[in-house]
Structure formats: C-alpha cells, structure tokens
XYZ file of N, CA, C and O in Angstrom:
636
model
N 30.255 -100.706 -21.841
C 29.325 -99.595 -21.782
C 29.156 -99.121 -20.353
O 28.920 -97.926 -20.174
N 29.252 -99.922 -19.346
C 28.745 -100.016 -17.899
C 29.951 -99.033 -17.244
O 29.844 -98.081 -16.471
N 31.179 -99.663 -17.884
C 32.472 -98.474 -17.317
C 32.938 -97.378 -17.692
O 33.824 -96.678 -17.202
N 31.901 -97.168 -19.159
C 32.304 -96.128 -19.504
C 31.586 -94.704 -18.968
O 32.065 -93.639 -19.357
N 30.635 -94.711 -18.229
C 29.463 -93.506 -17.524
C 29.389 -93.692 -16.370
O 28.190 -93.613 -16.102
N 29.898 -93.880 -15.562
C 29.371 -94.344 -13.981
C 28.452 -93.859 -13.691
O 27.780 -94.566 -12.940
N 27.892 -92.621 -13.994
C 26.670 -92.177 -13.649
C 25.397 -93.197 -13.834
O 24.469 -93.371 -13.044
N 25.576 -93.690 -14.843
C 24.591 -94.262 -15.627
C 24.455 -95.734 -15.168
O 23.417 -96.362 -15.377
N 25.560 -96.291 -14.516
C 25.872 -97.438 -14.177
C 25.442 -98.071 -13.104
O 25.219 -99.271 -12.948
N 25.266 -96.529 -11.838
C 24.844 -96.658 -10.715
C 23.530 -96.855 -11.060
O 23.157 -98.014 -10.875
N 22.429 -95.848 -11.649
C 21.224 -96.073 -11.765
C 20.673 -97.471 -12.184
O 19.752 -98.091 -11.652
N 21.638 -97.923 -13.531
C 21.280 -99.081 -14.181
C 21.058 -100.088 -13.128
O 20.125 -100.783 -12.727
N 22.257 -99.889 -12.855
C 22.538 -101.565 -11.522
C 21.426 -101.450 -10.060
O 21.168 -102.354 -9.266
N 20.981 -100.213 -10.057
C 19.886 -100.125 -8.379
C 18.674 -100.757 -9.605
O 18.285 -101.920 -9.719
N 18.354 -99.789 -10.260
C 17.142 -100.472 -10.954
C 16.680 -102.047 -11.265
O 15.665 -102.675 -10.963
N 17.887 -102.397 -12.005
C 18.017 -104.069 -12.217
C 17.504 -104.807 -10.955
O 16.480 -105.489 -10.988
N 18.366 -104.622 -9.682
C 18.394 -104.942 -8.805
C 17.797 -104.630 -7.776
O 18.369 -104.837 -6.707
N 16.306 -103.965 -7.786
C 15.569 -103.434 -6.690
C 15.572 -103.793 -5.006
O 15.506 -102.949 -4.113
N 15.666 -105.249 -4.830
C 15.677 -105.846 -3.486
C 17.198 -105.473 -2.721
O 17.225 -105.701 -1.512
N 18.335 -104.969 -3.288
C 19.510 -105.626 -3.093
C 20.004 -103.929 -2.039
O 19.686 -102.746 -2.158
N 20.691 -104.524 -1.297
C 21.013 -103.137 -0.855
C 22.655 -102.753 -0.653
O 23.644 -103.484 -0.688
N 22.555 -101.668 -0.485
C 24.378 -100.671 -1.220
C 25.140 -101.490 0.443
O 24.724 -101.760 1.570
N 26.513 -101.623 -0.374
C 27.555 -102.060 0.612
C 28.402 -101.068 -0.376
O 28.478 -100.739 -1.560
N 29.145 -100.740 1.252
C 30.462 -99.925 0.775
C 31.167 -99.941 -0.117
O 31.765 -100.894 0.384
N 31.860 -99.730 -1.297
C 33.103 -100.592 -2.019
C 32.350 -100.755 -3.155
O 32.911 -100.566 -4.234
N 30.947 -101.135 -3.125
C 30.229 -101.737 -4.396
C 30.218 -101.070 -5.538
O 30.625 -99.935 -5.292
N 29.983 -101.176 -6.572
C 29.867 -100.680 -8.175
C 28.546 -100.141 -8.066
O 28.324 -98.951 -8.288
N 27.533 -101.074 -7.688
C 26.339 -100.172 -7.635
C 25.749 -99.260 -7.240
O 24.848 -98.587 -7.739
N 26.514 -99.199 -5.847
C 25.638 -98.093 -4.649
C 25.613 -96.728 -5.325
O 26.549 -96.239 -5.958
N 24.759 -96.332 -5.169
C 24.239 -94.609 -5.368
C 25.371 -93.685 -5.023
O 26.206 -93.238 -5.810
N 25.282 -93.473 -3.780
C 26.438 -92.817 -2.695
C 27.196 -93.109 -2.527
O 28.175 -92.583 -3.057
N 27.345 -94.324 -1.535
C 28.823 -94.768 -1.166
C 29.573 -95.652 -1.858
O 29.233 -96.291 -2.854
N 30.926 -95.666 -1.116
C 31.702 -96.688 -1.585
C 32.575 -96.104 -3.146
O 32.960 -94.946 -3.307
N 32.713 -97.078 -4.020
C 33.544 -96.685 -5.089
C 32.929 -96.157 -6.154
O 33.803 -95.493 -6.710
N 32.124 -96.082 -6.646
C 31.367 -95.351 -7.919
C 31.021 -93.852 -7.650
O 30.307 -93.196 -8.409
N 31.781 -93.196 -6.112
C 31.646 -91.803 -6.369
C 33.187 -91.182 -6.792
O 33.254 -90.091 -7.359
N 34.286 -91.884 -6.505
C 35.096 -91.629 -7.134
C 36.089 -93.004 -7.938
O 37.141 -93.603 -7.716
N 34.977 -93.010 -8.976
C 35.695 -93.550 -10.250
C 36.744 -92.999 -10.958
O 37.671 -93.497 -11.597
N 36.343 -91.658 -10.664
C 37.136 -90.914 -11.756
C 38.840 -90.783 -11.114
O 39.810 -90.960 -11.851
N 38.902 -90.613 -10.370
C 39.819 -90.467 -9.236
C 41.376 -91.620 -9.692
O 42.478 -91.333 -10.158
N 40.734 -92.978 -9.267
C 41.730 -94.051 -9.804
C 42.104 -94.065 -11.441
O 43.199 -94.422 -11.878
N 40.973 -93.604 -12.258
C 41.327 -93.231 -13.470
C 42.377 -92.127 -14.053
O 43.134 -92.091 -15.022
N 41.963 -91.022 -12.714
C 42.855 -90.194 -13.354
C 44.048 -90.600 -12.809
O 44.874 -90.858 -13.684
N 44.420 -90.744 -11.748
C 45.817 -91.522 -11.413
C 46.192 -92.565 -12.405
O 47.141 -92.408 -13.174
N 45.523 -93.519 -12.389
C 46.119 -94.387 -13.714
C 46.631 -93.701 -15.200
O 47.379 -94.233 -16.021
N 45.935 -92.240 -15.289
C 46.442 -92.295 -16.733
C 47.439 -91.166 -16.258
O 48.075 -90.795 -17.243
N 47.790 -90.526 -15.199
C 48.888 -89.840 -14.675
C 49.847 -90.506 -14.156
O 50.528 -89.906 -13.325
N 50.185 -91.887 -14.468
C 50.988 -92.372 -13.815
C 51.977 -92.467 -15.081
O 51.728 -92.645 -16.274
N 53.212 -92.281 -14.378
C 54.664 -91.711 -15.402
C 54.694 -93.277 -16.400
O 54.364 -94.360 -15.916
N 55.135 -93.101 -17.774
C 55.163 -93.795 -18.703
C 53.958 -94.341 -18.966
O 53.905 -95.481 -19.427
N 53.010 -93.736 -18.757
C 51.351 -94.221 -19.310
C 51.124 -92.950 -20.565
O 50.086 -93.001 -21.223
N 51.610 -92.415 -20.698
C 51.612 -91.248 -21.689
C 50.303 -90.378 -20.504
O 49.780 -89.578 -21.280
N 49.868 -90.258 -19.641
C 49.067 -89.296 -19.318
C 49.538 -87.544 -19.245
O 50.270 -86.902 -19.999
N 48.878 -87.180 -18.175
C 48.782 -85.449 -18.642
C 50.403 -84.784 -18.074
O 51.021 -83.818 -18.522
N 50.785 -85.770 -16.876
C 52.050 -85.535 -16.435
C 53.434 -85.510 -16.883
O 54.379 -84.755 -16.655
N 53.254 -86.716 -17.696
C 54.542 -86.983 -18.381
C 55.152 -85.667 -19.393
O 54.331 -84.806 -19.708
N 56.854 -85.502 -19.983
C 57.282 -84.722 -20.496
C 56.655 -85.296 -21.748
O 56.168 -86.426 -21.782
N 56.694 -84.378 -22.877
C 56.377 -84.691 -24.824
C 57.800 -85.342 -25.192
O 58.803 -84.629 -25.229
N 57.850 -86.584 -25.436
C 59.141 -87.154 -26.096
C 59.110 -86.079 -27.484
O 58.215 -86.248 -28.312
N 59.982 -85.137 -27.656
C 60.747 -84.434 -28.983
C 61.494 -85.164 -29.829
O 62.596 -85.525 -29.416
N 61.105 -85.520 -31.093
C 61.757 -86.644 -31.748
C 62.572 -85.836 -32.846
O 61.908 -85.531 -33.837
N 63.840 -85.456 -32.834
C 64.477 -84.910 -33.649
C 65.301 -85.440 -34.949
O 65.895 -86.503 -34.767
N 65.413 -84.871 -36.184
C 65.867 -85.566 -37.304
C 67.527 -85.354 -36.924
O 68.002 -84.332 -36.428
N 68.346 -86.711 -37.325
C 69.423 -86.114 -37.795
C 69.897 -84.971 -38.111
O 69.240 -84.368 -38.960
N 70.727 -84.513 -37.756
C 71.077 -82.966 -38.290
C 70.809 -82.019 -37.973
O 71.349 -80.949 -38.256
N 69.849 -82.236 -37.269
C 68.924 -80.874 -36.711
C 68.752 -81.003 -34.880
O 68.585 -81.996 -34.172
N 68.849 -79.888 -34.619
C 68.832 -79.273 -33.249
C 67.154 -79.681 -32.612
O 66.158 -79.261 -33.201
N 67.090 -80.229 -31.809
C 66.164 -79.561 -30.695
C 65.840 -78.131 -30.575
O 66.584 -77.154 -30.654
N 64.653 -78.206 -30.380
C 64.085 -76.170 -29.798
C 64.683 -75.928 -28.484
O 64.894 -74.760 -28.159
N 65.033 -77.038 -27.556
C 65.515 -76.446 -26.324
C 66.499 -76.225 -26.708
O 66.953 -75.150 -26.315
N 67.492 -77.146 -27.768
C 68.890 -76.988 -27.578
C 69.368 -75.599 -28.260
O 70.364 -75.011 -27.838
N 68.494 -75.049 -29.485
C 68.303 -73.875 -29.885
C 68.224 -72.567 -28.808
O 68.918 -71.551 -28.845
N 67.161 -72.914 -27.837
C 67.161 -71.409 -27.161
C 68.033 -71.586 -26.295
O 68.394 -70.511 -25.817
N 68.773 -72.852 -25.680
C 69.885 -72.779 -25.007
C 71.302 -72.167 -25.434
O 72.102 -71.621 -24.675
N 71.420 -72.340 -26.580
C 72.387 -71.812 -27.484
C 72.132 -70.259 -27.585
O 73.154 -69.624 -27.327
N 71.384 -69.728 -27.796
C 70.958 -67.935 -27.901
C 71.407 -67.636 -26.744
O 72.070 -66.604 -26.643
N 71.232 -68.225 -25.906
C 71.111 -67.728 -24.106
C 72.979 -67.356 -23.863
O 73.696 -66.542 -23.281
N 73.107 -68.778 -24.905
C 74.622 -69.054 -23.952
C 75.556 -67.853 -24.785
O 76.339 -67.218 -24.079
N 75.510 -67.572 -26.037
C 76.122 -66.718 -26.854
C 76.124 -65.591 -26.459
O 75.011 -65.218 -26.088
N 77.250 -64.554 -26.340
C 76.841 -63.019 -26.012
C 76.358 -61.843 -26.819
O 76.874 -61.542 -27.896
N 75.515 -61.290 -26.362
C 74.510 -60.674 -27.598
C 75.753 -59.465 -27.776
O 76.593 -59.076 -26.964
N 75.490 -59.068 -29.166
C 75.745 -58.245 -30.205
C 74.890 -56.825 -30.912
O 73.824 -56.832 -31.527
N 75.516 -56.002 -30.673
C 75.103 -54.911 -31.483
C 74.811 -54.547 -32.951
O 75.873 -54.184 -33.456
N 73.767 -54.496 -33.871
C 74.294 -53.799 -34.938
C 73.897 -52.528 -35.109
O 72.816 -52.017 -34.815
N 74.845 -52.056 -35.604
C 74.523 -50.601 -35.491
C 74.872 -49.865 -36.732
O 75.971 -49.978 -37.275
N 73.881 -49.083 -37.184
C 73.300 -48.500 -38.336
C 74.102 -46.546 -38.440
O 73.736 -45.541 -37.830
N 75.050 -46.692 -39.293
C 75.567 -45.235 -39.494
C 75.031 -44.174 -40.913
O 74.760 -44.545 -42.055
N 75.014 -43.150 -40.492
C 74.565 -42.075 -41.062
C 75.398 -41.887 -42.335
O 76.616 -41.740 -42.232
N 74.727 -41.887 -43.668
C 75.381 -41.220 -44.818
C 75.013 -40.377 -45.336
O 73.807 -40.215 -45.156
N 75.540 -39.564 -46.053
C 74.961 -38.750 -47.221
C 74.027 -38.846 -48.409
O 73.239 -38.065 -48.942
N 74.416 -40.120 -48.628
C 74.023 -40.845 -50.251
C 72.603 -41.580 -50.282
O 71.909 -41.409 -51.284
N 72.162 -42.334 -49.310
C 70.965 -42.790 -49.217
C 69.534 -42.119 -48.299
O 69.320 -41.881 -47.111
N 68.662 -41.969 -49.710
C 67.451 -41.552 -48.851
C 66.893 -41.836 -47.940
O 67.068 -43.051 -47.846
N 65.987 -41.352 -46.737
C 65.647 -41.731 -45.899
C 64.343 -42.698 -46.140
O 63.760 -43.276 -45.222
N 64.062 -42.760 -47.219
C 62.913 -43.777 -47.281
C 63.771 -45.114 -47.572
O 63.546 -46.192 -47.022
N 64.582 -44.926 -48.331
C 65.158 -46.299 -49.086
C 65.858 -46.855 -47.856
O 65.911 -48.084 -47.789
N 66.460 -46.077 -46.773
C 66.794 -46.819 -45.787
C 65.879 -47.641 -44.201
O 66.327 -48.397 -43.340
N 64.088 -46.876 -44.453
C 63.525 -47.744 -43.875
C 63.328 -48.668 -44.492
O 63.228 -49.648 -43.753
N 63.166 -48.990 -45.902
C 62.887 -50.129 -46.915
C 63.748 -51.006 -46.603
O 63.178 -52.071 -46.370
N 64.832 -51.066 -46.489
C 66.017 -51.828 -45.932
C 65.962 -52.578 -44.856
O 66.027 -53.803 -44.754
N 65.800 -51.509 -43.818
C 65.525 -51.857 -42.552
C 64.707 -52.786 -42.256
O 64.914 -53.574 -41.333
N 63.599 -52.809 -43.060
C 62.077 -53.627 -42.914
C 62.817 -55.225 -43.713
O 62.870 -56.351 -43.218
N 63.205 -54.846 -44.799
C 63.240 -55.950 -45.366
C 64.465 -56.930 -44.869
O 64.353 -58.152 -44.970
N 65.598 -56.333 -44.345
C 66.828 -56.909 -43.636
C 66.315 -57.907 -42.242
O 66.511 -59.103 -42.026
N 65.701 -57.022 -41.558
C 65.706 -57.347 -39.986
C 64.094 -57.853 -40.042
O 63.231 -57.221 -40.652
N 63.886 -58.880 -39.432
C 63.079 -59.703 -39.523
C 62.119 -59.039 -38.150
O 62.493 -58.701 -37.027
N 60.985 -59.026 -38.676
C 59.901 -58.397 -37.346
C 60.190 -56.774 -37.547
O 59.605 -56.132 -36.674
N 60.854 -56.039 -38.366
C 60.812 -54.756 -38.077
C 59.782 -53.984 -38.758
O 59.696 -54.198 -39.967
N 59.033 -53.187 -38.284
C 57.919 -52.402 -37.841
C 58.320 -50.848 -38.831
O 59.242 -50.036 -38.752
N 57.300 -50.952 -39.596
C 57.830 -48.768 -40.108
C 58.253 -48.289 -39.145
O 59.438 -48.024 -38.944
N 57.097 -48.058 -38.211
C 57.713 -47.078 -36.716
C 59.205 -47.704 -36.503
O 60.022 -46.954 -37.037
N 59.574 -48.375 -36.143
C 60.586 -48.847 -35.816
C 61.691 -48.311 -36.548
O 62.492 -47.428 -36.243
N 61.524 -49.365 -38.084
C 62.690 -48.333 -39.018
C 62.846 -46.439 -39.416
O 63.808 -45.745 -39.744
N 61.394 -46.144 -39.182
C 61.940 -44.665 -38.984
C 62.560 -43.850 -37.796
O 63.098 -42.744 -37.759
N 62.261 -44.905 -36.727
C 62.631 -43.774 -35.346
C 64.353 -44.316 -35.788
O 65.219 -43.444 -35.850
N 64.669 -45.584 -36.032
C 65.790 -45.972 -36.461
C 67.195 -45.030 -37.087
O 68.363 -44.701 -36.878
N 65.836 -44.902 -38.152
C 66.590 -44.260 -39.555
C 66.610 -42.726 -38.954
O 67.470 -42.154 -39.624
N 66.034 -41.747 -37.953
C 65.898 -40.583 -37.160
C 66.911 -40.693 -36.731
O 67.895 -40.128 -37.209
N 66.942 -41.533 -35.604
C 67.982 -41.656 -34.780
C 69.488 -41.690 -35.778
O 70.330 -40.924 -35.310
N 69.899 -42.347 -36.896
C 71.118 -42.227 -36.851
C 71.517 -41.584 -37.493
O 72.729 -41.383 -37.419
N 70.567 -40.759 -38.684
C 70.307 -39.313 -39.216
C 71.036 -38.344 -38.526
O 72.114 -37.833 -38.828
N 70.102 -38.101 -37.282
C 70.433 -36.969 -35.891
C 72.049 -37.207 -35.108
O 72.982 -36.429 -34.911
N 71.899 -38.264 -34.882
C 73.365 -38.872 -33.807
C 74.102 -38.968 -34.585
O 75.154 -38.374 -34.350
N 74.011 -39.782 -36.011
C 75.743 -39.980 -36.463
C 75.299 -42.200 -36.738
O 75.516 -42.945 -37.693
N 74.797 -42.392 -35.665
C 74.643 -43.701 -35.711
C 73.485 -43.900 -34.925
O 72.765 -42.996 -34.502
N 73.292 -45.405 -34.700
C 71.469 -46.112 -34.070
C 72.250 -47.823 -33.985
O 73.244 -48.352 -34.483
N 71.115 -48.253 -33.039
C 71.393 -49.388 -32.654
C 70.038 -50.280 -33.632
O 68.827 -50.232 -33.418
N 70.642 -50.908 -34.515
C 69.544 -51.544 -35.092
C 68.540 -52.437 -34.138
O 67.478 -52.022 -33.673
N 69.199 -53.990 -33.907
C 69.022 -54.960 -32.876
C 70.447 -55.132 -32.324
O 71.573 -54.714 -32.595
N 69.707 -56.168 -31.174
C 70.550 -56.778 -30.383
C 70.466 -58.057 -30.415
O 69.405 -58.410 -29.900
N 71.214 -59.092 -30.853
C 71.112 -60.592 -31.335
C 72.394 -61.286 -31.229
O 73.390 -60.562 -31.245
N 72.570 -62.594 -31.120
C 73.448 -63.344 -31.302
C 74.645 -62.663 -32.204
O 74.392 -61.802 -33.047
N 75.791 -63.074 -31.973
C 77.015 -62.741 -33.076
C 76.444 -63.075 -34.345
O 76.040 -62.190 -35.099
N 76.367 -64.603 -34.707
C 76.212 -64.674 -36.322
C 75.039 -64.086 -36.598
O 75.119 -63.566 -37.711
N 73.900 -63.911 -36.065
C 72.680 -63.022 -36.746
C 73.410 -61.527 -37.038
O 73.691 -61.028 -38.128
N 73.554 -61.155 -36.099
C 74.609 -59.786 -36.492
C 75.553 -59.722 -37.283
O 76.023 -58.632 -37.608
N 76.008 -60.849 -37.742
C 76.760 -60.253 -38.831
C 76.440 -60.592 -39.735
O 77.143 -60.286 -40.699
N 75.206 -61.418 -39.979
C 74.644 -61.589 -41.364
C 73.841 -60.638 -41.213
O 73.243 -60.697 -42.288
N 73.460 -59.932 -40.745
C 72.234 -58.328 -40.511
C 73.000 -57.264 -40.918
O 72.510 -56.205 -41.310
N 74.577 -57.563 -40.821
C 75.405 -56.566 -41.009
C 76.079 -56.227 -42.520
O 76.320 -55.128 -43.020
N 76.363 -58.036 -43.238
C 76.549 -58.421 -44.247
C 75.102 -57.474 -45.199
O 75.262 -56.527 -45.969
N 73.951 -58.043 -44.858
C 73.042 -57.636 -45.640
C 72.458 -55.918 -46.190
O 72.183 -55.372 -47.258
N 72.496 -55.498 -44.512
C 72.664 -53.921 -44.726
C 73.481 -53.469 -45.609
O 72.994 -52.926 -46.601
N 75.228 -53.597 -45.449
C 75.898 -53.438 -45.887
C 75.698 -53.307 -47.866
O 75.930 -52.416 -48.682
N 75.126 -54.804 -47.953
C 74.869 -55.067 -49.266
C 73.955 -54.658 -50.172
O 73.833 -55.090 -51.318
N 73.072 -53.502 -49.445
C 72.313 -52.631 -49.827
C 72.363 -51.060 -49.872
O 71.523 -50.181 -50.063
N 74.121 -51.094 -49.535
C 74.562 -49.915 -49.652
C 74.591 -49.092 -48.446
O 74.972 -47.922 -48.402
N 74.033 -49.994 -47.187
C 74.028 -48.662 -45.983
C 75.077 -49.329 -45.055
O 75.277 -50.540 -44.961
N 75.585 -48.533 -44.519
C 76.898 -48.500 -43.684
C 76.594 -49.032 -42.564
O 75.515 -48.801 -42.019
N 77.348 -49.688 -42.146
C 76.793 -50.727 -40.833
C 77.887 -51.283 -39.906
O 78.984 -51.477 -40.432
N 77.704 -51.640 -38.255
C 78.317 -52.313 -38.242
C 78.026 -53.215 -36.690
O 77.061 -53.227 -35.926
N 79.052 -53.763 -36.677
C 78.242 -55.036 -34.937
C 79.392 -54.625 -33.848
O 80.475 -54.219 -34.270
N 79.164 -54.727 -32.542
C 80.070 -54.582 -31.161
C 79.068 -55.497 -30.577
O 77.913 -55.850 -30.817
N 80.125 -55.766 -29.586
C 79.490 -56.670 -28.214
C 78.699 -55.539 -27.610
O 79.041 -54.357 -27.632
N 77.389 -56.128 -26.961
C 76.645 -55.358 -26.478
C 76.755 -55.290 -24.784
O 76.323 -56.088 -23.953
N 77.401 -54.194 -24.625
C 77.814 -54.576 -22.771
C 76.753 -54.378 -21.848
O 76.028 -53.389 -21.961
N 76.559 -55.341 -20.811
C 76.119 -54.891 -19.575
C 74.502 -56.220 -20.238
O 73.364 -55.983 -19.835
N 74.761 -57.404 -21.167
C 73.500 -58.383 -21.296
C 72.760 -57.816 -22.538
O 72.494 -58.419 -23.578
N 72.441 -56.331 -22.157
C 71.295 -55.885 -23.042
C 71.509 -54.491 -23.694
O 70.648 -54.018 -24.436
C-alpha cells in the first residue's frame, strides 16, 4: 500500500514518526531525497527494453499463411501502380454506369463516379483508379463483367 502512493507515504511515515528528522535518500522525507522522484526510477524501469514498457516495438504475431501489415504495405509500395481506365459506349446508361462504378471500386463516392462517368462520356475515356497491377485487373475483370468497357496501363511518372 505504502509503494503504491508516495504521496501518501511521505505524510504517513512524518506522522508515525514525529521526533525523527528527513535525511537525504530517505522514503520518508517530505522534500528531499528519493520520494520526490519515485516516479522517475519507475518510469525507467518499465521503459527499459524487454520489460514490455511504453518504448518497446508491439511483437505482431502472424498466422501461418498470412502476411504481416508491414509486409502488405511494403508490397503496394514495391509494385508499380496501374491505370484503369474506363471507355465510352453507346449502349450503357449513364446511371447504370455510376452504379457500377460505386459497386466495383471500393471507397467510390457518387461525385466521384459521375465526374468519372462525365469525363469518359466527353473524352472518349477516364482514369478510374490508380492501384497495384492485380487490383487493376480484377477492377478491370469486374467492370468489364458488367458490360462496361475497360481497361489497365502502367501509370507513368509514380502517380
């Protein structure tokens, strides 16, 4: 109980001990010595590497079979991003092709699929995303499989 409050510890121990007076270093003293920074050696002790304190890395315990999150975004990084890109037809409405859009590409936004579906209306073609090769060509596979014309290039210049 005594080590767990120092605050409380100092008072306890002067009180108990009315006659006795503070030496440097002591547990009891008010002021000096070690009971103004208790906290101090504590926090070093539990920051000290392999104590599990606040310093140490999170051991990531991964299953068989499965990737790490670092080793994941290391992999995106290292791959060269890809284009898909969304071409203009005759045959499909412009609503049914934001419906697509939304439901294909993961995170896409109405605004998004209509300036999209504008854009390749007007131009001829549109840049859907920019992603890894195999996301792109399963983005490309899927469009495709919903009837809208599609397709992926390396995306030059990173972005």
């Amino acid at each position: 109980m005594e080590a767990a409050v120092p605050s409380r510890v100092a008072l306890s121990a002067a009180s108990r001990f009315p006659n006795r007076h503070a030496v440097a270093g002591d547990r009891s003293c008010i002021y000096k010595g070690r009971c103004q920074s208790l906290a101090i050696p504590m926090a070093l002790s539990a920051a000290a590497p392999g104590k599990g304190g606040v310093l140490d890395r999170p051991v990531e315990k991964t299953t068989p079979g499965r990737q790490s999150e670092f080793d994941v975004k290391k992999k995106r990084k290292m791959t060269p991003p890809y284009r898909v890109i969304l071409h203009n037809d005759n045959y499909n409405r412009r609503e049914y092709v934001v419906q697509v859009l939304m439901k294909v590409i993961p995170g896409m936004t109405v605004d998004n699929a209509v300036n999209i579906m504008q854009e390749a209306h007007v131009n001829g073609l549109s840049v859907v995303i920019i992603c890894s090769q195999s996301e792109a060509e399963e983005h490309c596979t899927s469009l495709r499989g919903n009837g809208l014309r599609s397709s992926i290039e390396p995306a030059s210049g990173g972005c």
